GROMACS .gro file of C-alpha atoms in nm:
model
  390
    1MET     CA    1 -14.945  31.076   2.929
    2ARG     CA    2 -15.019  30.931   2.598
    3ALA     CA    3 -14.827  31.185   2.507
    4SER     CA    4 -14.564  31.168   2.767
    5ARG     CA    5 -14.543  30.824   2.615
    6VAL     CA    6 -14.520  30.976   2.231
    7ASN     CA    7 -14.209  31.234   2.388
    8LEU     CA    8 -14.093  30.990   2.562
    9LEU     CA    9 -14.092  30.741   2.231
   10ASN     CA   10 -13.965  31.036   2.040
   11SER     CA   11 -13.680  31.102   2.340
   12ASP     CA   12 -13.579  30.743   2.274
   13LEU     CA   13 -13.632  30.718   1.936
   14CYS     CA   14 -13.389  31.029   1.938
   15LEU     CA   15 -13.137  30.825   2.181
   16PHE     CA   16 -13.100  30.551   1.940
   17GLU     CA   17 -13.054  30.751   1.657
   18LYS     CA   18 -12.787  30.887   1.822
   19SER     CA   19 -12.632  30.608   1.987
   20SER     CA   20 -12.659  30.408   1.591
   21PHE     CA   21 -12.474  30.723   1.504
   22ILE     CA   22 -12.212  30.679   1.753
   23SER     CA   23 -12.181  30.335   1.663
   24GLU     CA   24 -12.137  30.432   1.320
   25ALA     CA   25 -11.854  30.666   1.380
   26LEU     CA   26 -11.694  30.464   1.625
   27ILE     CA   27 -11.741  30.135   1.362
   28LEU     CA   28 -11.599  30.379   1.130
   29LEU     CA   29 -11.318  30.519   1.368
   30MET     CA   30 -11.288  30.152   1.479
   31ALA     CA   31 -11.240  30.055   1.104
   32LYS     CA   32 -11.011  30.328   1.004
   33PHE     CA   33 -10.815  30.200   1.292
   34PHE     CA   34 -10.815  29.883   1.203
   35CYS     CA   35 -10.737  29.979   0.825
   36ASN     CA   36 -10.427  30.219   1.005
   37PHE     CA   37 -10.335  29.888   1.175
   38ALA     CA   38 -10.313  29.676   0.929
   39PHE     CA   39 -10.112  29.901   0.746
   40LEU     CA   40  -9.891  29.883   0.977
   41LEU     CA   41  -9.887  29.515   0.990
   42VAL     CA   42  -9.765  29.490   0.645
   43ALA     CA   43  -9.501  29.755   0.712
   44ALA     CA   44  -9.398  29.587   0.978
   45ALA     CA   45  -9.407  29.273   0.824
   46VAL     CA   46  -9.202  29.467   0.508
   47VAL     CA   47  -8.957  29.622   0.776
   48PHE     CA   48  -8.940  29.252   0.928
   49ILE     CA   49  -8.871  29.043   0.581
   50TYR     CA   50  -8.625  29.282   0.497
   51ILE     CA   51  -8.453  29.285   0.802
   52GLN     CA   52  -8.472  28.934   0.841
   53MET     CA   53  -8.304  28.910   0.475
   54ARG     CA   54  -8.057  29.146   0.523
   55LEU     CA   55  -7.963  28.946   0.842
   56PHE     CA   56  -7.989  28.601   0.684
   57ALA     CA   57  -7.757  28.810   0.342
   58THR     CA   58  -7.537  28.918   0.656
   59GLN     CA   59  -7.508  28.534   0.860
   60SER     CA   60  -7.424  28.407   0.488
   61GLU     CA   61  -7.134  28.604   0.454
   62TYR     CA   62  -7.010  28.555   0.788
   63ALA     CA   63  -7.091  28.199   0.710
   64ASP     CA   64  -6.822  28.205   0.388
   65ARG     CA   65  -6.597  28.439   0.577
   66LEU     CA   66  -6.608  28.172   0.850
   67ALA     CA   67  -6.566  27.908   0.646
   68ALA     CA   68  -6.275  28.096   0.434
   69ALA     CA   69  -6.085  28.175   0.787
   70VAL     CA   70  -6.132  27.801   0.885
   71GLU     CA   71  -6.016  27.704   0.538
   72SER     CA   72  -5.679  27.915   0.555
   73GLU     CA   73  -5.650  27.760   0.916
   74ASN     CA   74  -5.604  27.465   0.826
   75HIS     CA   75  -5.365  27.576   0.486
   76CYS     CA   76  -5.199  27.703   0.733
   77THR     CA   77  -5.157  27.450   0.970
   78SER     CA   78  -5.064  27.204   0.681
   79GLN     CA   79  -4.824  27.441   0.537
   80MET     CA   80  -4.685  27.466   0.941
   81ARG     CA   81  -4.669  27.086   0.969
   82LEU     CA   82  -4.473  27.054   0.605
   83LEU     CA   83  -4.224  27.323   0.717
   84ILE     CA   84  -4.166  27.137   1.071
   85ASP     CA   85  -4.146  26.832   0.832
   86GLN     CA   86  -3.924  26.979   0.619
   87ILE     CA   87  -3.721  27.199   0.902
   88SER     CA   88  -3.709  26.789   1.047
   89MET     CA   89  -3.572  26.674   0.730
   90GLN     CA   90  -3.280  26.997   0.744
   91GLN     CA   91  -3.183  26.845   1.058
   92GLY     CA   92  -3.166  26.520   0.998
   93ARG     CA   93  -2.929  26.639   0.669
   94ILE     CA   94  -2.771  26.910   0.872
   95LEU     CA   95  -2.669  26.567   1.149
   96SER     CA   96  -2.579  26.379   0.846
   97LEU     CA   97  -2.376  26.635   0.655
   98GLU     CA   98  -2.165  26.694   1.054
   99GLU     CA   99  -2.145  26.276   1.044
  100GLU     CA  100  -2.040  26.265   0.659
  101LYS     CA  101  -1.820  26.637   0.762
  102LYS     CA  102  -1.638  26.393   1.046
  103ARG     CA  103  -1.541  26.142   0.793
  104GLN     CA  104  -1.434  26.340   0.537
  105ASP     CA  105  -1.226  26.488   0.847
  106THR     CA  106  -1.073  26.174   0.945
  107LYS     CA  107  -0.990  26.051   0.523
  108CYS     CA  108  -0.827  26.407   0.522
  109GLU     CA  109  -0.637  26.337   0.821
  110GLN     CA  110  -0.549  25.970   0.672
  111LEU     CA  111  -0.466  26.117   0.336
  112MET     CA  112  -0.280  26.344   0.458
  113SER     CA  113  -0.080  26.138   0.650
  114LEU     CA  114  -0.042  25.881   0.349
  115VAL     CA  115   0.102  26.160   0.119
  116GLN     CA  116   0.305  26.261   0.368
  117ASP     CA  117   0.434  25.900   0.411
  118LEU     CA  118   0.484  25.887  -0.003
  119GLU     CA  119   0.691  26.201  -0.011
  120ARG     CA  120   0.860  26.027   0.301
  121ARG     CA  121   1.008  25.734   0.092
  122GLY     CA  122   1.062  25.996  -0.199
  123LEU     CA  123   0.729  25.904  -0.392
  124GLN     CA  124   0.860  25.597  -0.501
  125ARG     CA  125   0.560  25.418  -0.583
  126LEU     CA  126   0.487  25.742  -0.860
  127VAL     CA  127   0.835  25.649  -1.011
  128ASP     CA  128   0.795  25.303  -1.012
  129LYS     CA  129   0.557  25.386  -1.300
  130VAL     CA  130   0.791  25.527  -1.547
  131PRO     CA  131   1.046  25.321  -1.683
  132VAL     CA  132   1.362  25.363  -1.599
  133ALA     CA  133   1.505  25.189  -1.980
  134ALA     CA  134   1.335  24.936  -2.210
  135VAL     CA  135   1.550  24.619  -2.225
  136VAL     CA  136   1.633  24.461  -2.553
  137ILE     CA  137   1.754  24.080  -2.619
  138MET     CA  138   1.905  24.041  -2.984
  139ALA     CA  139   1.888  23.720  -3.152
  140CYS     CA  140   1.909  23.531  -3.434
  141ASN     CA  141   1.945  23.170  -3.466
  142ARG     CA  142   2.005  23.034  -3.135
  143ALA     CA  143   1.688  22.921  -2.954
  144ASP     CA  144   1.845  22.735  -2.658
  145TYR     CA  145   2.076  23.058  -2.575
  146LEU     CA  146   1.793  23.273  -2.612
  147GLU     CA  147   1.579  23.060  -2.332
  148ARG     CA  148   1.838  23.063  -2.094
  149THR     CA  149   1.929  23.427  -2.092
  150ILE     CA  150   1.543  23.534  -2.145
  151GLU     CA  151   1.439  23.310  -1.843
  152SER     CA  152   1.788  23.487  -1.662
  153VAL     CA  153   1.670  23.841  -1.711
  154LEU     CA  154   1.324  23.716  -1.554
  155LYS     CA  155   1.425  23.564  -1.264
  156TYR     CA  156   1.530  23.953  -1.182
  157GLN     CA  157   1.283  24.182  -1.423
  158SER     CA  158   0.935  24.049  -1.283
  159SER     CA  159   0.941  24.246  -0.952
  160VAL     CA  160   1.018  24.619  -1.178
  161ALA     CA  161   0.862  24.458  -1.528
  162SER     CA  162   0.650  24.832  -1.529
  163ARG     CA  163   1.001  25.026  -1.508
  164TYR     CA  164   1.187  24.757  -1.754
  165PRO     CA  165   0.976  24.670  -2.015
  166LEU     CA  166   1.154  24.354  -2.183
  167PHE     CA  167   1.208  24.275  -2.536
  168VAL     CA  168   1.320  24.036  -2.826
  169SER     CA  169   1.420  24.171  -3.132
  170GLN     CA  170   1.535  23.886  -3.416
  171ASP     CA  171   1.742  23.919  -3.705
  172GLY     CA  172   1.593  23.714  -3.965
  173SER     CA  173   1.353  23.432  -3.971
  174ASP     CA  174   1.434  23.094  -3.763
  175ALA     CA  175   1.138  22.948  -3.652
  176SER     CA  176   1.285  22.794  -3.361
  177VAL     CA  177   1.361  23.152  -3.225
  178ARG     CA  178   1.080  23.290  -3.297
  179SER     CA  179   0.817  23.051  -3.123
  180LYS     CA  180   1.095  23.056  -2.831
  181ALA     CA  181   1.063  23.431  -2.753
  182LEU     CA  182   0.643  23.420  -2.868
  183SER     CA  183   0.629  23.190  -2.580
  184TYR     CA  184   0.650  23.407  -2.323
  185LYS     CA  185   0.402  23.674  -2.219
  186MET     CA  186   0.582  23.864  -2.057
  187LEU     CA  187   0.779  24.042  -2.330
  188THR     CA  188   0.740  24.172  -2.646
  189TYR     CA  189   0.923  24.007  -2.945
  190MET     CA  190   0.981  24.235  -3.244
  191GLN     CA  191   1.142  24.073  -3.587
  192HIS     CA  192   1.391  24.242  -3.850
  193LEU     CA  193   1.361  24.105  -4.166
  194ASP     CA  194   1.633  24.235  -4.425
  195TYR     CA  195   1.630  24.109  -4.743
  196GLU     CA  196   1.839  24.377  -4.861
  197PRO     CA  197   2.185  24.243  -5.042
  198VAL     CA  198   2.477  24.282  -4.846
  199HIS     CA  199   2.814  24.438  -5.015
  200THR     CA  200   3.141  24.403  -4.783
  201GLU     CA  201   3.350  24.691  -4.832
  202ARG     CA  202   3.690  24.415  -4.873
  203PRO     CA  203   3.783  24.093  -4.977
  204GLY     CA  204   3.685  23.815  -4.730
  205GLU     CA  205   3.468  23.945  -4.505
  206LEU     CA  206   3.182  23.813  -4.348
  207ILE     CA  207   2.836  23.909  -4.401
  208ALA     CA  208   2.701  23.846  -4.091
  209TYR     CA  209   2.857  24.184  -3.916
  210TYR     CA  210   2.695  24.366  -4.122
  211LYS     CA  211   2.346  24.162  -4.074
  212ILE     CA  212   2.423  24.215  -3.717
  213ALA     CA  213   2.472  24.576  -3.788
  214ARG     CA  214   2.202  24.665  -3.952
  215HIS     CA  215   2.011  24.475  -3.716
  216TYR     CA  216   2.130  24.689  -3.395
  217LYS     CA  217   1.966  24.964  -3.597
  218TRP     CA  218   1.668  24.871  -3.677
  219ALA     CA  219   1.634  24.775  -3.350
  220LEU     CA  220   1.726  25.105  -3.165
  221ASP     CA  221   1.536  25.320  -3.430
  222GLU     CA  222   1.204  25.080  -3.334
  223LEU     CA  223   1.263  25.133  -3.002
  224PHE     CA  224   1.321  25.479  -2.905
  225TYR     CA  225   1.185  25.652  -3.220
  226LYS     CA  226   0.830  25.406  -3.241
  227HIS     CA  227   0.820  25.339  -2.914
  228ASN     CA  228   0.981  25.613  -2.713
  229PHE     CA  229   1.162  25.480  -2.463
  230SER     CA  230   1.388  25.745  -2.365
  231ARG     CA  231   1.653  25.473  -2.253
  232VAL     CA  232   1.769  25.158  -2.379
  233ILE     CA  233   1.936  24.886  -2.286
  234ILE     CA  234   2.138  24.617  -2.520
  235LEU     CA  235   2.176  24.195  -2.416
  236GLU     CA  236   2.318  23.963  -2.652
  237ASP     CA  237   2.165  23.634  -2.658
  238ASP     CA  238   2.385  23.440  -2.410
  239MET     CA  239   2.387  23.648  -2.100
  240GLU     CA  240   2.307  23.571  -1.794
  241ILE     CA  241   2.224  23.897  -1.521
  242ALA     CA  242   2.389  24.009  -1.180
  243PRO     CA  243   2.082  23.997  -0.952
  244ASP     CA  244   2.112  24.377  -0.870
  245PHE     CA  245   2.188  24.435  -1.257
  246PHE     CA  246   1.857  24.668  -1.239
  247SER     CA  247   1.945  24.801  -0.939
  248TYR     CA  248   2.318  24.878  -1.156
  249PHE     CA  249   2.144  25.045  -1.432
  250GLU     CA  250   1.910  25.232  -1.246
  251ALA     CA  251   2.168  25.398  -1.007
  252ALA     CA  252   2.371  25.466  -1.367
  253ALA     CA  253   2.086  25.626  -1.554
  254THR     CA  254   2.141  25.935  -1.302
  255LEU     CA  255   2.416  25.942  -1.396
  256LEU     CA  256   2.430  25.910  -1.800
  257ASP     CA  257   2.105  26.214  -1.793
  258SER     CA  258   2.317  26.450  -1.603
  259ASP     CA  259   2.699  26.433  -1.720
  260LYS     CA  260   2.717  26.464  -2.095
  261SER     CA  261   3.030  26.330  -2.107
  262ILE     CA  262   2.909  26.004  -2.085
  263MET     CA  263   2.840  25.834  -2.385
  264ALA     CA  264   2.694  25.484  -2.250
  265VAL     CA  265   2.698  25.269  -1.918
  266SER     CA  266   2.818  24.948  -1.980
  267SER     CA  267   2.786  24.614  -1.722
  268TRP     CA  268   3.075  24.437  -1.832
  269ASN     CA  269   3.461  24.480  -1.722
  270ASP     CA  270   3.714  24.323  -1.996
  271ASN     CA  271   3.957  24.331  -1.792
  272GLY     CA  272   3.720  24.166  -1.485
  273GLN     CA  273   3.863  23.803  -1.355
  274LYS     CA  274   3.841  23.753  -0.998
  275GLN     CA  275   4.204  23.778  -0.907
  276PHE     CA  276   4.146  24.148  -1.048
  277VAL     CA  277   3.853  24.299  -0.893
  278HIS     CA  278   3.726  24.336  -0.522
  279ASP     CA  279   3.421  24.629  -0.477
  280PRO     CA  280   3.186  24.548  -0.655
  281TYR     CA  281   3.048  24.909  -0.570
  282MET     CA  282   3.325  25.083  -0.777
  283LEU     CA  283   3.290  25.266  -1.131
  284TYR     CA  284   3.546  25.338  -1.369
  285ARG     CA  285   3.587  25.583  -1.664
  286SER     CA  286   3.701  25.488  -1.959
  287ASP     CA  287   3.735  25.532  -2.316
  288PHE     CA  288   3.711  25.175  -2.428
  289PHE     CA  289   3.369  25.084  -2.485
  290PRO     CA  290   3.329  24.742  -2.304
  291GLY     CA  291   2.973  24.669  -2.488
  292LEU     CA  292   2.854  24.299  -2.296
  293GLY     CA  293   2.491  24.462  -2.158
  294TRP     CA  294   2.486  24.833  -2.246
  295MET     CA  295   2.308  25.113  -2.205
  296LEU     CA  296   2.265  25.449  -2.430
  297SER     CA  297   2.024  25.780  -2.401
  298ARG     CA  298   1.768  25.858  -2.652
  299SER     CA  299   1.989  26.175  -2.681
  300MET     CA  300   2.292  26.022  -2.742
  301TRP     CA  301   2.085  25.790  -3.061
  302ASP     CA  302   1.995  26.093  -3.235
  303GLU     CA  303   2.375  26.163  -3.301
  304LEU     CA  304   2.443  25.850  -3.415
  305SER     CA  305   2.169  25.720  -3.508
  306PRO     CA  306   2.208  25.897  -3.914
  307LYS     CA  307   2.613  25.801  -3.923
  308TRP     CA  308   2.568  25.438  -3.790
  309PRO     CA  309   2.810  25.206  -3.969
  310LYS     CA  310   2.704  24.941  -4.226
  311ALA     CA  311   2.966  24.711  -3.984
  312TYR     CA  312   3.185  24.655  -3.710
  313TRP     CA  313   2.966  24.884  -3.521
  314ASP     CA  314   3.112  24.832  -3.161
  315ASP     CA  315   3.470  24.917  -3.301
  316TRP     CA  316   3.337  25.249  -3.462
  317MET     CA  317   3.187  25.320  -3.103
  318ARG     CA  318   3.536  25.349  -2.983
  319LEU     CA  319   3.657  25.556  -3.269
  320LYS     CA  320   3.762  25.907  -3.135
  321GLU     CA  321   3.501  26.128  -3.397
  322ASN     CA  322   3.230  25.943  -3.265
  323HIS     CA  323   3.247  25.980  -2.922
  324GLY     CA  324   3.398  26.304  -2.942
  325GLY     CA  325   3.550  26.212  -2.621
  326ARG     CA  326   3.349  26.145  -2.404
  327GLN     CA  327   3.359  25.829  -2.208
  328PHE     CA  328   3.189  25.534  -2.102
  329ILE     CA  329   3.102  25.442  -1.741
  330ARG     CA  330   3.223  25.053  -1.666
  331PRO     CA  331   3.207  24.815  -1.325
  332GLU     CA  332   3.502  24.678  -1.144
  333VAL     CA  333   3.260  24.355  -1.135
  334CYS     CA  334   3.022  24.253  -1.379
  335ARG     CA  335   2.685  24.259  -1.385
  336THR     CA  336   2.646  24.015  -1.685
  337TYR     CA  337   2.778  23.656  -1.761
  338ASN     CA  338   2.869  23.528  -2.123
  339PHE     CA  339   2.790  23.165  -2.106
  340GLY     CA  340   2.804  23.119  -2.534
  341GLU     CA  341   2.999  22.812  -2.535
  342HIS     CA  342   3.271  23.005  -2.783
  343VAL     CA  343   3.315  23.299  -2.571
  344CYS     CA  344   3.554  23.501  -2.860
  345TYR     CA  345   3.561  23.837  -2.878
  346CYS     CA  346   3.593  23.915  -3.329
  347SER     CA  347   3.601  24.264  -3.445
  348LEU     CA  348   3.791  24.388  -3.778
  349PHE     CA  349   4.106  24.407  -3.660
  350LYS     CA  350   4.135  24.097  -3.410
  351CYS     CA  351   4.000  23.754  -3.239
  352CYS     CA  352   4.086  23.651  -2.930
  353GLU     CA  353   3.974  23.383  -2.625
  354CYS     CA  354   3.831  23.617  -2.340
  355PRO     CA  355   3.868  23.407  -2.018
  356VAL     CA  356   3.649  23.405  -1.783
  357SER     CA  357   3.470  23.741  -1.546
  358SER     CA  358   3.378  23.730  -1.270
  359ILE     CA  359   2.995  23.841  -1.184
  360VAL     CA  360   2.777  24.025  -0.846
  361THR     CA  361   2.604  23.647  -0.722
  362THR     CA  362   2.402  23.806  -0.454
  363TYR     CA  363   2.163  24.117  -0.473
  364LYS     CA  364   2.214  24.471  -0.281
  365PRO     CA  365   2.074  24.772  -0.380
  366PHE     CA  366   2.360  24.951  -0.598
  367ILE     CA  367   2.498  25.264  -0.429
  368SER     CA  368   2.824  25.300  -0.473
  369PRO     CA  369   3.053  25.451  -0.172
  370LEU     CA  370   3.173  25.708  -0.351
  371LEU     CA  371   2.859  25.831  -0.323
  372GLY     CA  372   2.865  25.854   0.072
  373ASN     CA  373   2.550  25.982   0.188
  374LYS     CA  374   2.546  26.266  -0.115
  375SER     CA  375   2.257  26.302  -0.362
  376GLY     CA  376   2.179  26.450  -0.722
  377SER     CA  377   2.423  26.592  -0.913
  378GLU     CA  378   2.628  26.673  -0.612
  379ALA     CA  379   2.697  26.314  -0.548
  380THR     CA  380   2.742  26.247  -0.976
  381HIS     CA  381   3.004  26.477  -0.990
  382THR     CA  382   3.176  26.332  -0.642
  383LEU     CA  383   3.151  25.948  -0.866
  384LEU     CA  384   3.306  26.111  -1.168
  385ASP     CA  385   3.566  26.336  -1.015
  386ILE     CA  386   3.684  26.034  -0.837
  387SER     CA  387   3.655  25.803  -1.131
  388ARG     CA  388   3.839  26.032  -1.326
  389LYS     CA  389   4.169  26.010  -1.079
  390THR     CA  390   4.178  25.618  -1.092
   0.00000   0.00000   0.00000
């Protein structure tokens, strides 16, 4: 029994040893398993951390891209709004330009209508700016006469002042004449001071005729060459003019320019007394120079100036060698009136009283019935042909 107990104890001991061995094996196996599991956990943790980092990086990249996309979208939106605003502005400008075009079209139509109106009127306003002729009053020492002449001229010249600039040319230094001329702002004053001694060609001659000739040459040289006028109308300081004086000379200027056989145009008729005249529109050709309110062209003065006489210039104009067969235009009814107290005509050959001539007293535009409805050169030649036969 004891032996069986011993055997049993040995058996139990063996079993115990075996179970201890198994336990140690299990422990070792479990330790190895846990060691491998820990390694796997570490590896899994590393993989997890790596994956998380990649996900974070990817998320960050996507977030940046999304932010860039949002920013780009905002930029595009702002650009689109800007373009919309610009389109709206352009549409507004287009509308305003269309309205401006309509206004311009309207103005263009008005201007075309105005141009056509001007053409229908012969562009009269533009022509009015071009001087027809300068008007010069030759004066010396008669201030009261000069005033009356200036007042008569200004009465009808004011409305056509741009076409007929007015001048007063004084010979000498008479203070009252100078003061009277300078008192008018509507004219230009010129003064001829000639201190050169006068030597007459014949005993007993008046030196006044020599001074007058010098004064005329000086004044015409000034007006044609210094002031550059194409025509000059010469008046004396004891004349009054007719209401149609300027209309008469405007019509006569056409004849003077177009027909080189005309030397000058006068407004005076030596035989213009009432009992001898009837037609205020009739013009005549004459071989005699009437003077007393006459018009000369620059081309004619270019010829006359170099050989201008020392005295008796009006008689000199009547000499055939000077007018060369050319003629002078004069009216049937005078356009000037000589109001001098002693109205006389003095020349180298004679001195005689002049009877008072008739003068036009009402204004009508000067259109000779000889011209009919014709105009230009045709009208001029018709007038001149008839005048030659008269």
